[in-house]
JSON list of C-alpha atoms and ligand atoms in Angstrom, two decimals:
[
{"chain": "F", "resi": 1, "resn": "MET", "atom": "CA", "xyz": [58.97, 61.73, 185.03]},
{"chain": "F", "resi": 2, "resn": "PHE", "atom": "CA", "xyz": [62.40, 61.06, 186.66]},
{"chain": "F", "resi": 3, "resn": "THR", "atom": "CA", "xyz": [62.62, 59.68, 190.24]},
{"chain": "F", "resi": 4, "resn": "VAL", "atom": "CA", "xyz": [65.64, 60.83, 192.27]},
{"chain": "F", "resi": 5, "resn": "TYR", "atom": "CA", "xyz": [66.52, 58.39, 194.80]},
{"chain": "F", "resi": 6, "resn": "HIS", "atom": "CA", "xyz": [68.45, 60.95, 197.54]},
{"chain": "F", "resi": 7, "resn": "LEU", "atom": "CA", "xyz": [70.37, 60.25, 200.50]},
{"chain": "F", "resi": 8, "resn": "ASN", "atom": "CA", "xyz": [70.93, 63.28, 202.84]},
{"chain": "F", "resi": 9, "resn": "VAL", "atom": "CA", "xyz": [73.79, 65.08, 202.65]},
{"chain": "F", "resi": 10, "resn": "SER", "atom": "CA", "xyz": [75.07, 63.17, 199.53]},
{"chain": "F", "resi": 11, "resn": "GLN", "atom": "CA", "xyz": [76.33, 63.36, 196.08]},
{"chain": "F", "resi": 12, "resn": "SER", "atom": "CA", "xyz": [72.73, 62.71, 194.71]},
{"chain": "F", "resi": 13, "resn": "GLU", "atom": "CA", "xyz": [72.12, 66.35, 195.22]},
{"chain": "F", "resi": 14, "resn": "ARG", "atom": "CA", "xyz": [74.09, 66.97, 192.13]},
{"chain": "F", "resi": 15, "resn": "ILE", "atom": "CA", "xyz": [70.98, 65.15, 190.29]},
{"chain": "F", "resi": 16, "resn": "ILE", "atom": "CA", "xyz": [68.63, 67.37, 192.06]},
{"chain": "F", "resi": 17, "resn": "TRP", "atom": "CA", "xyz": [70.89, 70.22, 191.10]},
{"chain": "F", "resi": 18, "resn": "LEU", "atom": "CA", "xyz": [70.94, 69.05, 187.34]},
{"chain": "F", "resi": 19, "resn": "LEU", "atom": "CA", "xyz": [67.17, 68.58, 187.00]},
{"chain": "F", "resi": 20, "resn": "GLU", "atom": "CA", "xyz": [66.44, 72.00, 188.78]},
{"chain": "F", "resi": 21, "resn": "GLU", "atom": "CA", "xyz": [68.91, 73.54, 185.99]},
{"chain": "F", "resi": 22, "resn": "LEU", "atom": "CA", "xyz": [67.11, 72.18, 183.51]},
{"chain": "F", "resi": 23, "resn": "GLU", "atom": "CA", "xyz": [63.91, 72.72, 184.87]},
{"chain": "F", "resi": 24, "resn": "LEU", "atom": "CA", "xyz": [62.89, 69.06, 184.21]},
{"chain": "F", "resi": 25, "resn": "PRO", "atom": "CA", "xyz": [60.16, 67.51, 186.71]},
{"chain": "F", "resi": 26, "resn": "TYR", "atom": "CA", "xyz": [61.28, 64.89, 189.25]},
{"chain": "F", "resi": 27, "resn": "GLU", "atom": "CA", "xyz": [59.97, 62.93, 191.92]},
{"chain": "F", "resi": 28, "resn": "LEU", "atom": "CA", "xyz": [62.08, 62.66, 195.22]},
{"chain": "F", "resi": 29, "resn": "ARG", "atom": "CA", "xyz": [62.54, 59.62, 197.33]},
{"chain": "F", "resi": 30, "resn": "VAL", "atom": "CA", "xyz": [64.88, 60.62, 200.19]},
{"chain": "F", "resi": 31, "resn": "TYR", "atom": "CA", "xyz": [66.57, 58.27, 202.63]},
{"chain": "F", "resi": 32, "resn": "GLN", "atom": "CA", "xyz": [68.41, 58.91, 205.86]},
{"chain": "F", "resi": 33, "resn": "ARG", "atom": "CA", "xyz": [72.02, 57.98, 206.89]},
{"chain": "F", "resi": 34, "resn": "ASP", "atom": "CA", "xyz": [72.58, 55.83, 209.70]},
{"chain": "F", "resi": 35, "resn": "PRO", "atom": "CA", "xyz": [73.46, 58.41, 212.39]},
{"chain": "F", "resi": 36, "resn": "VAL", "atom": "CA", "xyz": [76.66, 56.64, 213.58]},
{"chain": "F", "resi": 37, "resn": "THR", "atom": "CA", "xyz": [77.97, 54.61, 210.49]},
{"chain": "F", "resi": 38, "resn": "GLN", "atom": "CA", "xyz": [76.50, 57.41, 208.04]},
{"chain": "F", "resi": 39, "resn": "PHE", "atom": "CA", "xyz": [76.15, 54.61, 205.70]},
{"chain": "F", "resi": 40, "resn": "ALA", "atom": "CA", "xyz": [72.81, 54.30, 203.56]},
{"chain": "F", "resi": 41, "resn": "PRO", "atom": "CA", "xyz": [69.68, 52.47, 204.75]},
{"chain": "F", "resi": 42, "resn": "THR", "atom": "CA", "xyz": [69.60, 48.80, 203.24]},
{"chain": "F", "resi": 43, "resn": "GLU", "atom": "CA", "xyz": [66.25, 49.77, 201.41]},
{"chain": "F", "resi": 44, "resn": "LEU", "atom": "CA", "xyz": [68.21, 51.43, 198.92]},
{"chain": "F", "resi": 45, "resn": "ARG", "atom": "CA", "xyz": [69.88, 47.95, 197.90]},
{"chain": "F", "resi": 46, "resn": "ARG", "atom": "CA", "xyz": [66.19, 47.33, 196.66]},
{"chain": "F", "resi": 47, "resn": "VAL", "atom": "CA", "xyz": [66.88, 50.16, 193.99]},
{"chain": "F", "resi": 48, "resn": "HIS", "atom": "CA", "xyz": [70.19, 49.38, 193.20]},
{"chain": "F", "resi": 49, "resn": "PRO", "atom": "CA", "xyz": [72.49, 46.32, 194.07]},
{"chain": "F", "resi": 50, "resn": "LEU", "atom": "CA", "xyz": [75.50, 48.77, 195.91]},
{"chain": "F", "resi": 51, "resn": "GLY", "atom": "CA", "xyz": [72.99, 50.42, 197.91]},
{"chain": "F", "resi": 52, "resn": "SER", "atom": "CA", "xyz": [74.57, 54.00, 197.31]},
{"chain": "F", "resi": 53, "resn": "ALA", "atom": "CA", "xyz": [73.09, 57.13, 196.54]},
{"chain": "F", "resi": 54, "resn": "PRO", "atom": "CA", "xyz": [72.53, 58.44, 194.13]},
{"chain": "F", "resi": 55, "resn": "VAL", "atom": "CA", "xyz": [70.19, 56.48, 191.79]},
{"chain": "F", "resi": 56, "resn": "LEU", "atom": "CA", "xyz": [67.94, 57.56, 189.11]},
{"chain": "F", "resi": 57, "resn": "ARG", "atom": "CA", "xyz": [64.69, 55.99, 187.62]},
{"chain": "F", "resi": 58, "resn": "ASP", "atom": "CA", "xyz": [63.71, 56.89, 184.11]},
{"chain": "F", "resi": 59, "resn": "GLY", "atom": "CA", "xyz": [60.71, 54.79, 183.11]},
{"chain": "F", "resi": 60, "resn": "GLU", "atom": "CA", "xyz": [62.58, 51.49, 182.97]},
{"chain": "F", "resi": 61, "resn": "ILE", "atom": "CA", "xyz": [65.84, 52.79, 183.02]},
{"chain": "F", "resi": 62, "resn": "VAL", "atom": "CA", "xyz": [67.72, 52.48, 186.57]},
{"chain": "F", "resi": 63, "resn": "MET", "atom": "CA", "xyz": [70.83, 54.19, 186.79]},
{"chain": "F", "resi": 64, "resn": "ALA", "atom": "CA", "xyz": [73.52, 54.78, 189.61]},
{"chain": "F", "resi": 65, "resn": "GLU", "atom": "CA", "xyz": [76.94, 56.68, 189.33]},
{"chain": "F", "resi": 66, "resn": "SER", "atom": "CA", "xyz": [76.49, 60.31, 189.54]},
{"chain": "F", "resi": 67, "resn": "GLY", "atom": "CA", "xyz": [78.55, 61.04, 186.75]},
{"chain": "F", "resi": 68, "resn": "ALA", "atom": "CA", "xyz": [76.93, 58.81, 184.68]},
{"chain": "F", "resi": 69, "resn": "ILE", "atom": "CA", "xyz": [73.43, 60.00, 185.42]},
{"chain": "F", "resi": 70, "resn": "VAL", "atom": "CA", "xyz": [74.45, 63.62, 184.38]},
{"chain": "F", "resi": 71, "resn": "GLU", "atom": "CA", "xyz": [75.83, 62.62, 181.28]},
{"chain": "F", "resi": 72, "resn": "TYR", "atom": "CA", "xyz": [72.60, 60.47, 180.29]},
{"chain": "F", "resi": 73, "resn": "VAL", "atom": "CA", "xyz": [70.34, 63.18, 181.28]},
{"chain": "F", "resi": 74, "resn": "LEU", "atom": "CA", "xyz": [72.21, 65.79, 179.63]},
{"chain": "F", "resi": 75, "resn": "ALA", "atom": "CA", "xyz": [72.40, 63.50, 176.62]},
{"chain": "F", "resi": 76, "resn": "ARG", "atom": "CA", "xyz": [68.76, 62.45, 176.19]},
{"chain": "F", "resi": 77, "resn": "TYR", "atom": "CA", "xyz": [67.20, 65.49, 177.66]},
{"chain": "F", "resi": 78, "resn": "GLY", "atom": "CA", "xyz": [69.43, 68.44, 177.62]},
{"chain": "F", "resi": 79, "resn": "ASN", "atom": "CA", "xyz": [69.04, 69.81, 174.37]},
{"chain": "F", "resi": 80, "resn": "GLY", "atom": "CA", "xyz": [72.91, 71.30, 174.52]},
{"chain": "F", "resi": 81, "resn": "ARG", "atom": "CA", "xyz": [72.22, 72.93, 177.64]},
{"chain": "F", "resi": 82, "resn": "LEU", "atom": "CA", "xyz": [75.18, 72.69, 180.55]},
{"chain": "F", "resi": 83, "resn": "VAL", "atom": "CA", "xyz": [77.62, 71.14, 178.04]},
{"chain": "F", "resi": 84, "resn": "VAL", "atom": "CA", "xyz": [80.51, 72.14, 175.89]},
{"chain": "F", "resi": 85, "resn": "PRO", "atom": "CA", "xyz": [80.21, 71.31, 172.14]},
{"chain": "F", "resi": 86, "resn": "VAL", "atom": "CA", "xyz": [82.99, 68.80, 171.27]},
{"chain": "F", "resi": 87, "resn": "ARG", "atom": "CA", "xyz": [84.53, 71.32, 168.82]},
{"chain": "F", "resi": 88, "resn": "SER", "atom": "CA", "xyz": [84.84, 74.01, 171.25]},
{"chain": "F", "resi": 89, "resn": "PRO", "atom": "CA", "xyz": [88.16, 75.18, 172.58]},
{"chain": "F", "resi": 90, "resn": "GLN", "atom": "CA", "xyz": [86.80, 74.54, 176.04]},
{"chain": "F", "resi": 91, "resn": "TYR", "atom": "CA", "xyz": [85.81, 71.04, 175.64]},
{"chain": "F", "resi": 92, "resn": "PRO", "atom": "CA", "xyz": [88.83, 69.36, 176.75]},
{"chain": "F", "resi": 93, "resn": "ASP", "atom": "CA", "xyz": [88.59, 71.37, 180.36]},
{"chain": "F", "resi": 94, "resn": "TYR", "atom": "CA", "xyz": [85.06, 70.66, 180.28]},
{"chain": "F", "resi": 95, "resn": "LEU", "atom": "CA", "xyz": [85.70, 66.91, 179.83]},
{"chain": "F", "resi": 96, "resn": "TYR", "atom": "CA", "xyz": [88.59, 66.93, 182.20]},
{"chain": "F", "resi": 97, "resn": "TRP", "atom": "CA", "xyz": [87.13, 68.63, 185.41]},
{"chain": "F", "resi": 98, "resn": "PHE", "atom": "CA", "xyz": [83.96, 66.69, 184.90]},
{"chain": "F", "resi": 99, "resn": "HIS", "atom": "CA", "xyz": [85.68, 63.34, 185.57]},
{"chain": "F", "resi": 100, "resn": "TYR", "atom": "CA", "xyz": [88.54, 64.87, 187.73]},
{"chain": "F", "resi": 101, "resn": "ALA", "atom": "CA", "xyz": [85.82, 65.60, 190.04]},
{"chain": "F", "resi": 102, "resn": "ASN", "atom": "CA", "xyz": [84.96, 61.89, 191.22]},
{"chain": "F", "resi": 103, "resn": "ALA", "atom": "CA", "xyz": [87.89, 59.98, 189.38]},
{"chain": "F", "resi": 104, "resn": "SER", "atom": "CA", "xyz": [90.96, 62.06, 191.15]},
{"chain": "F", "resi": 105, "resn": "LEU", "atom": "CA", "xyz": [89.71, 64.55, 193.70]},
{"chain": "F", "resi": 106, "resn": "MET", "atom": "CA", "xyz": [86.93, 62.83, 195.34]},
{"chain": "F", "resi": 107, "resn": "ALA", "atom": "CA", "xyz": [89.20, 59.58, 195.50]},
{"chain": "F", "resi": 108, "resn": "GLN", "atom": "CA", "xyz": [92.00, 61.54, 197.49]},
{"chain": "F", "resi": 109, "resn": "ILE", "atom": "CA", "xyz": [89.54, 63.44, 199.60]},
{"chain": "F", "resi": 110, "resn": "GLY", "atom": "CA", "xyz": [88.07, 60.06, 200.59]},
{"chain": "F", "resi": 111, "resn": "VAL", "atom": "CA", "xyz": [91.51, 58.59, 201.19]},
{"chain": "F", "resi": 112, "resn": "ASN", "atom": "CA", "xyz": [92.53, 61.59, 203.54]},
{"chain": "F", "resi": 113, "resn": "TRP", "atom": "CA", "xyz": [89.23, 61.27, 205.67]},
{"chain": "F", "resi": 114, "resn": "ILE", "atom": "CA", "xyz": [89.63, 57.77, 206.13]},
{"chain": "F", "resi": 115, "resn": "ALA", "atom": "CA", "xyz": [93.28, 58.11, 207.07]},
{"chain": "F", "resi": 116, "resn": "ALA", "atom": "CA", "xyz": [92.13, 60.70, 209.47]},
{"chain": "F", "resi": 117, "resn": "MET", "atom": "CA", "xyz": [89.36, 58.85, 211.07]},
{"chain": "F", "resi": 118, "resn": "VAL", "atom": "CA", "xyz": [91.50, 55.43, 211.39]},
{"chain": "F", "resi": 119, "resn": "ALA", "atom": "CA", "xyz": [94.49, 57.29, 212.63]},
{"chain": "F", "resi": 120, "resn": "GLY", "atom": "CA", "xyz": [92.63, 59.39, 214.88]},
{"chain": "F", "resi": 121, "resn": "PRO", "atom": "CA", "xyz": [93.54, 62.91, 216.32]},
{"chain": "F", "resi": 122, "resn": "ASN", "atom": "CA", "xyz": [96.79, 62.42, 217.89]},
{"chain": "F", "resi": 123, "resn": "SER", "atom": "CA", "xyz": [98.42, 60.00, 215.50]},
{"chain": "F", "resi": 124, "resn": "ASP", "atom": "CA", "xyz": [101.86, 60.75, 214.44]},
{"chain": "F", "resi": 125, "resn": "SER", "atom": "CA", "xyz": [101.79, 58.88, 211.54]},
{"chain": "F", "resi": 126, "resn": "PRO", "atom": "CA", "xyz": [104.01, 60.00, 208.56]},
{"chain": "F", "resi": 127, "resn": "LEU", "atom": "CA", "xyz": [101.14, 58.83, 206.03]},
{"chain": "F", "resi": 128, "resn": "LEU", "atom": "CA", "xyz": [98.97, 61.92, 207.11]},
{"chain": "F", "resi": 129, "resn": "PRO", "atom": "CA", "xyz": [101.18, 64.90, 206.30]},
{"chain": "F", "resi": 130, "resn": "THR", "atom": "CA", "xyz": [101.89, 62.92, 202.88]},
{"chain": "F", "resi": 131, "resn": "LEU", "atom": "CA", "xyz": [98.36, 62.86, 202.20]},
{"chain": "F", "resi": 132, "resn": "ARG", "atom": "CA", "xyz": [98.23, 66.22, 203.05]},
{"chain": "F", "resi": 133, "resn": "GLU", "atom": "CA", "xyz": [100.57, 67.31, 200.77]},
{"chain": "F", "resi": 134, "resn": "ARG", "atom": "CA", "xyz": [98.97, 65.39, 197.88]},
{"chain": "F", "resi": 135, "resn": "LEU", "atom": "CA", "xyz": [95.70, 66.96, 198.65]},
{"chain": "F", "resi": 136, "resn": "GLU", "atom": "CA", "xyz": [97.10, 70.53, 198.76]},
{"chain": "F", "resi": 137, "resn": "ARG", "atom": "CA", "xyz": [98.61, 69.67, 195.33]},
{"chain": "F", "resi": 138, "resn": "HIS", "atom": "CA", "xyz": [95.10, 69.37, 194.03]},
{"chain": "F", "resi": 139, "resn": "LEU", "atom": "CA", "xyz": [93.89, 72.33, 195.87]},
{"chain": "F", "resi": 140, "resn": "GLU", "atom": "CA", "xyz": [96.76, 74.42, 194.22]},
{"chain": "F", "resi": 141, "resn": "MET", "atom": "CA", "xyz": [95.76, 72.85, 190.51]},
{"chain": "F", "resi": 142, "resn": "VAL", "atom": "CA", "xyz": [91.94, 73.79, 191.12]},
{"chain": "F", "resi": 143, "resn": "GLU", "atom": "CA", "xyz": [92.83, 77.52, 192.46]},
{"chain": "F", "resi": 144, "resn": "ASP", "atom": "CA", "xyz": [95.27, 78.06, 189.49]},
{"chain": "F", "resi": 145, "resn": "HIS", "atom": "CA", "xyz": [92.51, 77.04, 186.84]},
{"chain": "F", "resi": 146, "resn": "LEU", "atom": "CA", "xyz": [89.78, 79.01, 188.89]},
{"chain": "F", "resi": 147, "resn": "SER", "atom": "CA", "xyz": [92.08, 82.35, 189.01]},
{"chain": "F", "resi": 148, "resn": "ARG", "atom": "CA", "xyz": [91.96, 82.34, 185.36]},
{"chain": "F", "resi": 149, "resn": "ALA", "atom": "CA", "xyz": [88.14, 80.90, 184.90]},
{"chain": "F", "resi": 150, "resn": "ALA", "atom": "CA", "xyz": [84.87, 81.85, 186.10]},
{"chain": "F", "resi": 151, "resn": "TYR", "atom": "CA", "xyz": [83.80, 78.60, 185.83]},
{"chain": "F", "resi": 152, "resn": "PHE", "atom": "CA", "xyz": [85.77, 75.29, 185.15]},
{"chain": "F", "resi": 153, "resn": "ALA", "atom": "CA", "xyz": [84.89, 75.10, 181.50]},
{"chain": "F", "resi": 154, "resn": "GLY", "atom": "CA", "xyz": [85.40, 79.17, 180.97]},
{"chain": "F", "resi": 155, "resn": "THR", "atom": "CA", "xyz": [83.15, 81.43, 181.03]},
{"chain": "F", "resi": 156, "resn": "GLU", "atom": "CA", "xyz": [79.80, 79.91, 181.05]},
{"chain": "F", "resi": 157, "resn": "PHE", "atom": "CA", "xyz": [78.34, 77.56, 183.94]},
{"chain": "F", "resi": 158, "resn": "THR", "atom": "CA", "xyz": [78.21, 73.83, 182.67]},
{"chain": "F", "resi": 159, "resn": "ALA", "atom": "CA", "xyz": [77.71, 70.42, 184.34]},
{"chain": "F", "resi": 160, "resn": "ALA", "atom": "CA", "xyz": [81.43, 70.29, 184.92]},
{"chain": "F", "resi": 161, "resn": "ASP", "atom": "CA", "xyz": [80.54, 72.95, 187.88]},
{"chain": "F", "resi": 162, "resn": "ILE", "atom": "CA", "xyz": [77.92, 70.51, 189.15]},
{"chain": "F", "resi": 163, "resn": "MET", "atom": "CA", "xyz": [80.38, 67.69, 189.29]},
{"chain": "F", "resi": 164, "resn": "MET", "atom": "CA", "xyz": [83.20, 69.74, 191.13]},
{"chain": "F", "resi": 165, "resn": "HIS", "atom": "CA", "xyz": [80.74, 71.26, 193.46]},
{"chain": "F", "resi": 166, "resn": "PHE", "atom": "CA", "xyz": [80.18, 68.40, 196.25]},
{"chain": "F", "resi": 167, "resn": "PRO", "atom": "CA", "xyz": [84.04, 68.03, 197.00]},
{"chain": "F", "resi": 168, "resn": "PHE", "atom": "CA", "xyz": [84.36, 71.70, 197.95]},
{"chain": "F", "resi": 169, "resn": "GLY", "atom": "CA", "xyz": [80.52, 72.17, 199.09]},
{"chain": "F", "resi": 170, "resn": "THR", "atom": "CA", "xyz": [78.70, 69.38, 201.04]},
{"chain": "F", "resi": 171, "resn": "MET", "atom": "CA", "xyz": [81.67, 66.92, 201.60]},
{"chain": "F", "resi": 172, "resn": "LYS", "atom": "CA", "xyz": [82.66, 69.37, 204.18]},
{"chain": "F", "resi": 173, "resn": "ALA", "atom": "CA", "xyz": [80.35, 67.81, 206.51]},
{"chain": "F", "resi": 174, "resn": "PHE", "atom": "CA", "xyz": [82.47, 64.81, 206.71]},
{"chain": "F", "resi": 175, "resn": "TYR", "atom": "CA", "xyz": [86.06, 66.25, 205.84]},
{"chain": "F", "resi": 176, "resn": "ASN", "atom": "CA", "xyz": [86.90, 69.70, 205.31]},
{"chain": "F", "resi": 177, "resn": "VAL", "atom": "CA", "xyz": [89.52, 70.04, 202.64]},
{"chain": "F", "resi": 178, "resn": "GLY", "atom": "CA", "xyz": [90.44, 73.36, 204.04]},
{"chain": "F", "resi": 179, "resn": "LEU", "atom": "CA", "xyz": [90.03, 76.56, 201.64]},
{"chain": "F", "resi": 180, "resn": "ASP", "atom": "CA", "xyz": [91.31, 79.03, 203.68]},
{"chain": "F", "resi": 181, "resn": "ASN", "atom": "CA", "xyz": [94.10, 80.29, 201.66]},
{"chain": "F", "resi": 182, "resn": "ARG", "atom": "CA", "xyz": [91.94, 79.19, 198.38]},
{"chain": "F", "resi": 183, "resn": "PRO", "atom": "CA", "xyz": [90.25, 83.05, 197.22]},
{"chain": "F", "resi": 184, "resn": "PHE", "atom": "CA", "xyz": [89.72, 81.75, 193.88]},
{"chain": "F", "resi": 185, "resn": "ILE", "atom": "CA", "xyz": [87.82, 78.34, 194.69]},
{"chain": "F", "resi": 186, "resn": "LYS", "atom": "CA", "xyz": [85.72, 80.51, 197.50]},
{"chain": "F", "resi": 187, "resn": "ALA", "atom": "CA", "xyz": [84.76, 83.16, 194.83]},
{"chain": "F", "resi": 188, "resn": "TRP", "atom": "CA", "xyz": [83.44, 79.97, 192.64]},
{"chain": "F", "resi": 189, "resn": "LEU", "atom": "CA", "xyz": [81.35, 78.86, 195.40]},
{"chain": "F", "resi": 190, "resn": "ALA", "atom": "CA", "xyz": [80.12, 82.13, 195.72]},
{"chain": "F", "resi": 191, "resn": "ARG", "atom": "CA", "xyz": [79.16, 82.44, 192.12]},
{"chain": "F", "resi": 192, "resn": "ILE", "atom": "CA", "xyz": [77.53, 78.74, 192.15]},
{"chain": "F", "resi": 193, "resn": "SER", "atom": "CA", "xyz": [75.49, 79.67, 195.46]},
{"chain": "F", "resi": 194, "resn": "ALA", "atom": "CA", "xyz": [73.76, 82.52, 193.78]},
{"chain": "F", "resi": 195, "resn": "ARG", "atom": "CA", "xyz": [72.00, 80.47, 191.14]},
{"chain": "F", "resi": 196, "resn": "PRO", "atom": "CA", "xyz": [68.40, 79.93, 191.74]},
{"chain": "F", "resi": 197, "resn": "GLY", "atom": "CA", "xyz": [68.61, 76.42, 190.31]},
{"chain": "F", "resi": 198, "resn": "TYR", "atom": "CA", "xyz": [71.22, 75.81, 193.08]},
{"chain": "F", "resi": 199, "resn": "GLN", "atom": "CA", "xyz": [69.29, 77.47, 195.82]},
{"chain": "F", "resi": 200, "resn": "ARG", "atom": "CA", "xyz": [66.39, 75.47, 194.96]},
{"chain": "F", "resi": 201, "resn": "ALA", "atom": "CA", "xyz": [68.06, 72.25, 194.68]},
{"chain": "F", "resi": 202, "resn": "MET", "atom": "CA", "xyz": [69.91, 72.45, 197.92]},
{"chain": "F", "resi": 203, "resn": "LYS", "atom": "CA", "xyz": [66.38, 73.33, 199.69]},
{"chain": "F", "resi": 204, "resn": "ALA", "atom": "CA", "xyz": [65.05, 70.16, 198.13]},
{"chain": "F", "resi": 205, "resn": "ALA", "atom": "CA", "xyz": [68.13, 68.43, 199.22]},
{"chain": "F", "resi": 206, "resn": "GLY", "atom": "CA", "xyz": [67.20, 68.91, 202.67]},
{"chain": "F", "resi": 207, "resn": "HIS", "atom": "CA", "xyz": [69.93, 71.45, 203.26]},
{"chain": "F", "resi": 208, "resn": "GLU", "atom": "CA", "xyz": [69.02, 74.18, 205.79]},
{"chain": "F", "resi": 209, "resn": "ARG", "atom": "CA", "xyz": [71.84, 76.31, 205.13]},
{"chain": "F", "resi": 210, "resn": "ASP", "atom": "CA", "xyz": [74.19, 76.58, 201.89]},
{"chain": "F", "resi": 211, "resn": "PRO", "atom": "CA", "xyz": [76.73, 73.75, 202.20]},
{"chain": "F", "resi": 212, "resn": "ALA", "atom": "CA", "xyz": [79.01, 75.74, 200.24]},
{"chain": "F", "resi": 213, "resn": "LEU", "atom": "CA", "xyz": [79.79, 77.77, 203.43]},
{"chain": "F", "resi": 214, "resn": "ASP", "atom": "CA", "xyz": [82.18, 76.68, 205.82]},
{"chain": "F", "resi": 215, "resn": "TRP", "atom": "CA", "xyz": [80.47, 74.58, 208.61]},
{"chain": "F", "resi": 216, "resn": "GLY", "atom": "CA", "xyz": [82.96, 72.27, 209.57]},
{"chain": "F", "resi": 217, "resn": "ALA", "atom": "CA", "xyz": [83.40, 68.52, 209.68]},
{"chain": "F", "resi": 218, "resn": "THR", "atom": "CA", "xyz": [80.41, 67.09, 211.79]},
{"chain": "F", "resi": 219, "resn": "ARG", "atom": "CA", "xyz": [79.46, 63.63, 210.20]},
{"chain": "F", "resi": 220, "resn": "SER", "atom": "CA", "xyz": [82.69, 62.05, 210.67]},
{"chain": "F", "resi": 221, "resn": "ALA", "atom": "CA", "xyz": [81.68, 58.18, 210.94]},
{"chain": "F", "resi": 222, "resn": "PHE", "atom": "CA", "xyz": [82.43, 55.69, 213.65]},
{"chain": "R", "resi": 301, "resn": "GSH", "atom": "N1", "xyz": [80.84, 57.55, 193.02]},
{"chain": "R", "resi": 301, "resn": "GSH", "atom": "C1", "xyz": [79.59, 57.19, 193.23]},
{"chain": "R", "resi": 301, "resn": "GSH", "atom": "C2", "xyz": [79.65, 57.43, 194.90]},
{"chain": "R", "resi": 301, "resn": "GSH", "atom": "C3", "xyz": [78.29, 57.00, 195.31]},
{"chain": "R", "resi": 301, "resn": "GSH", "atom": "C4", "xyz": [78.68, 56.98, 196.83]},
{"chain": "R", "resi": 301, "resn": "GSH", "atom": "O1", "xyz": [79.42, 56.70, 197.27]},
{"chain": "R", "resi": 301, "resn": "GSH", "atom": "N2", "xyz": [77.73, 57.62, 197.43]},
{"chain": "R", "resi": 301, "resn": "GSH", "atom": "C5", "xyz": [77.37, 58.15, 198.95]},
{"chain": "R", "resi": 301, "resn": "GSH", "atom": "C6", "xyz": [76.80, 59.27, 199.18]},
{"chain": "R", "resi": 301, "resn": "GSH", "atom": "S1", "xyz": [77.88, 60.61, 198.59]},
{"chain": "R", "resi": 301, "resn": "GSH", "atom": "C7", "xyz": [76.75, 56.63, 199.66]},
{"chain": "R", "resi": 301, "resn": "GSH", "atom": "O2", "xyz": [75.54, 56.40, 199.09]},
{"chain": "R", "resi": 301, "resn": "GSH", "atom": "N3", "xyz": [77.14, 56.39, 200.76]},
{"chain": "R", "resi": 301, "resn": "GSH", "atom": "C8", "xyz": [76.53, 55.62, 201.80]},
{"chain": "R", "resi": 301, "resn": "GSH", "atom": "C9", "xyz": [76.71, 54.20, 201.64]},
{"chain": "R", "resi": 301, "resn": "GSH", "atom": "O3", "xyz": [77.41, 53.73, 200.43]},
{"chain": "R", "resi": 301, "resn": "GSH", "atom": "O4", "xyz": [76.01, 53.38, 202.33]},
{"chain": "R", "resi": 301, "resn": "GSH", "atom": "C10", "xyz": [78.75, 58.46, 192.72]},
{"chain": "R", "resi": 301, "resn": "GSH", "atom": "O5", "xyz": [79.42, 59.69, 192.40]},
{"chain": "R", "resi": 301, "resn": "GSH", "atom": "O6", "xyz": [77.38, 58.63, 192.70]}
]
């Protein structure tokens, strides 16, 4: 059985969600963020040297990095579920969005979030509008894609959707990317929210309400 080391309000909910979708049993170990810094407690460093979440234990194997964990679970236990076959025309989209979620989108959101915190609310730094414009380019690209596809890899829900959810869903608790003018991203979030596996996972992850709803940034650190 897997053990999922979960930090509240974090990307580790991707792993809970994946296991719920696959109906694979797991034990959950829950850690709470420091209420001021929002960092993980030091106990998590006993599980993995970086001390951040998620971490998955599968017997002797201990893995961090949500994308790597998702790929590992799907390759070993997925039996073809939630992935796109390599020869499928949808495979490049599947691969792109799966990796884009953390490698580019989360990276951009993270920079904007930290810059906004460091600059403060009254800053007139020209950096902030520049970063906003960069983030808008991402939102425009995602919106355009979802205007032509129900899910990131086409007509079927896949692990690429699991990877893409956090930046538009739970990340809002820290930094709201702003989806007011993005009807296709919001429609995709609504489709995701209707999934029983998602609902079970968000409950297990400790959410009292659906994190895909617009709840505004409530957890800005420092
Ligand atoms: N790219 C990593 C990010 C890991 C990460 O930064 N996790 C955050 C939660 S979303 C964390 O543990 N933050 C608390 C800390 O680093 O102290 C992944 O996808 O697993």
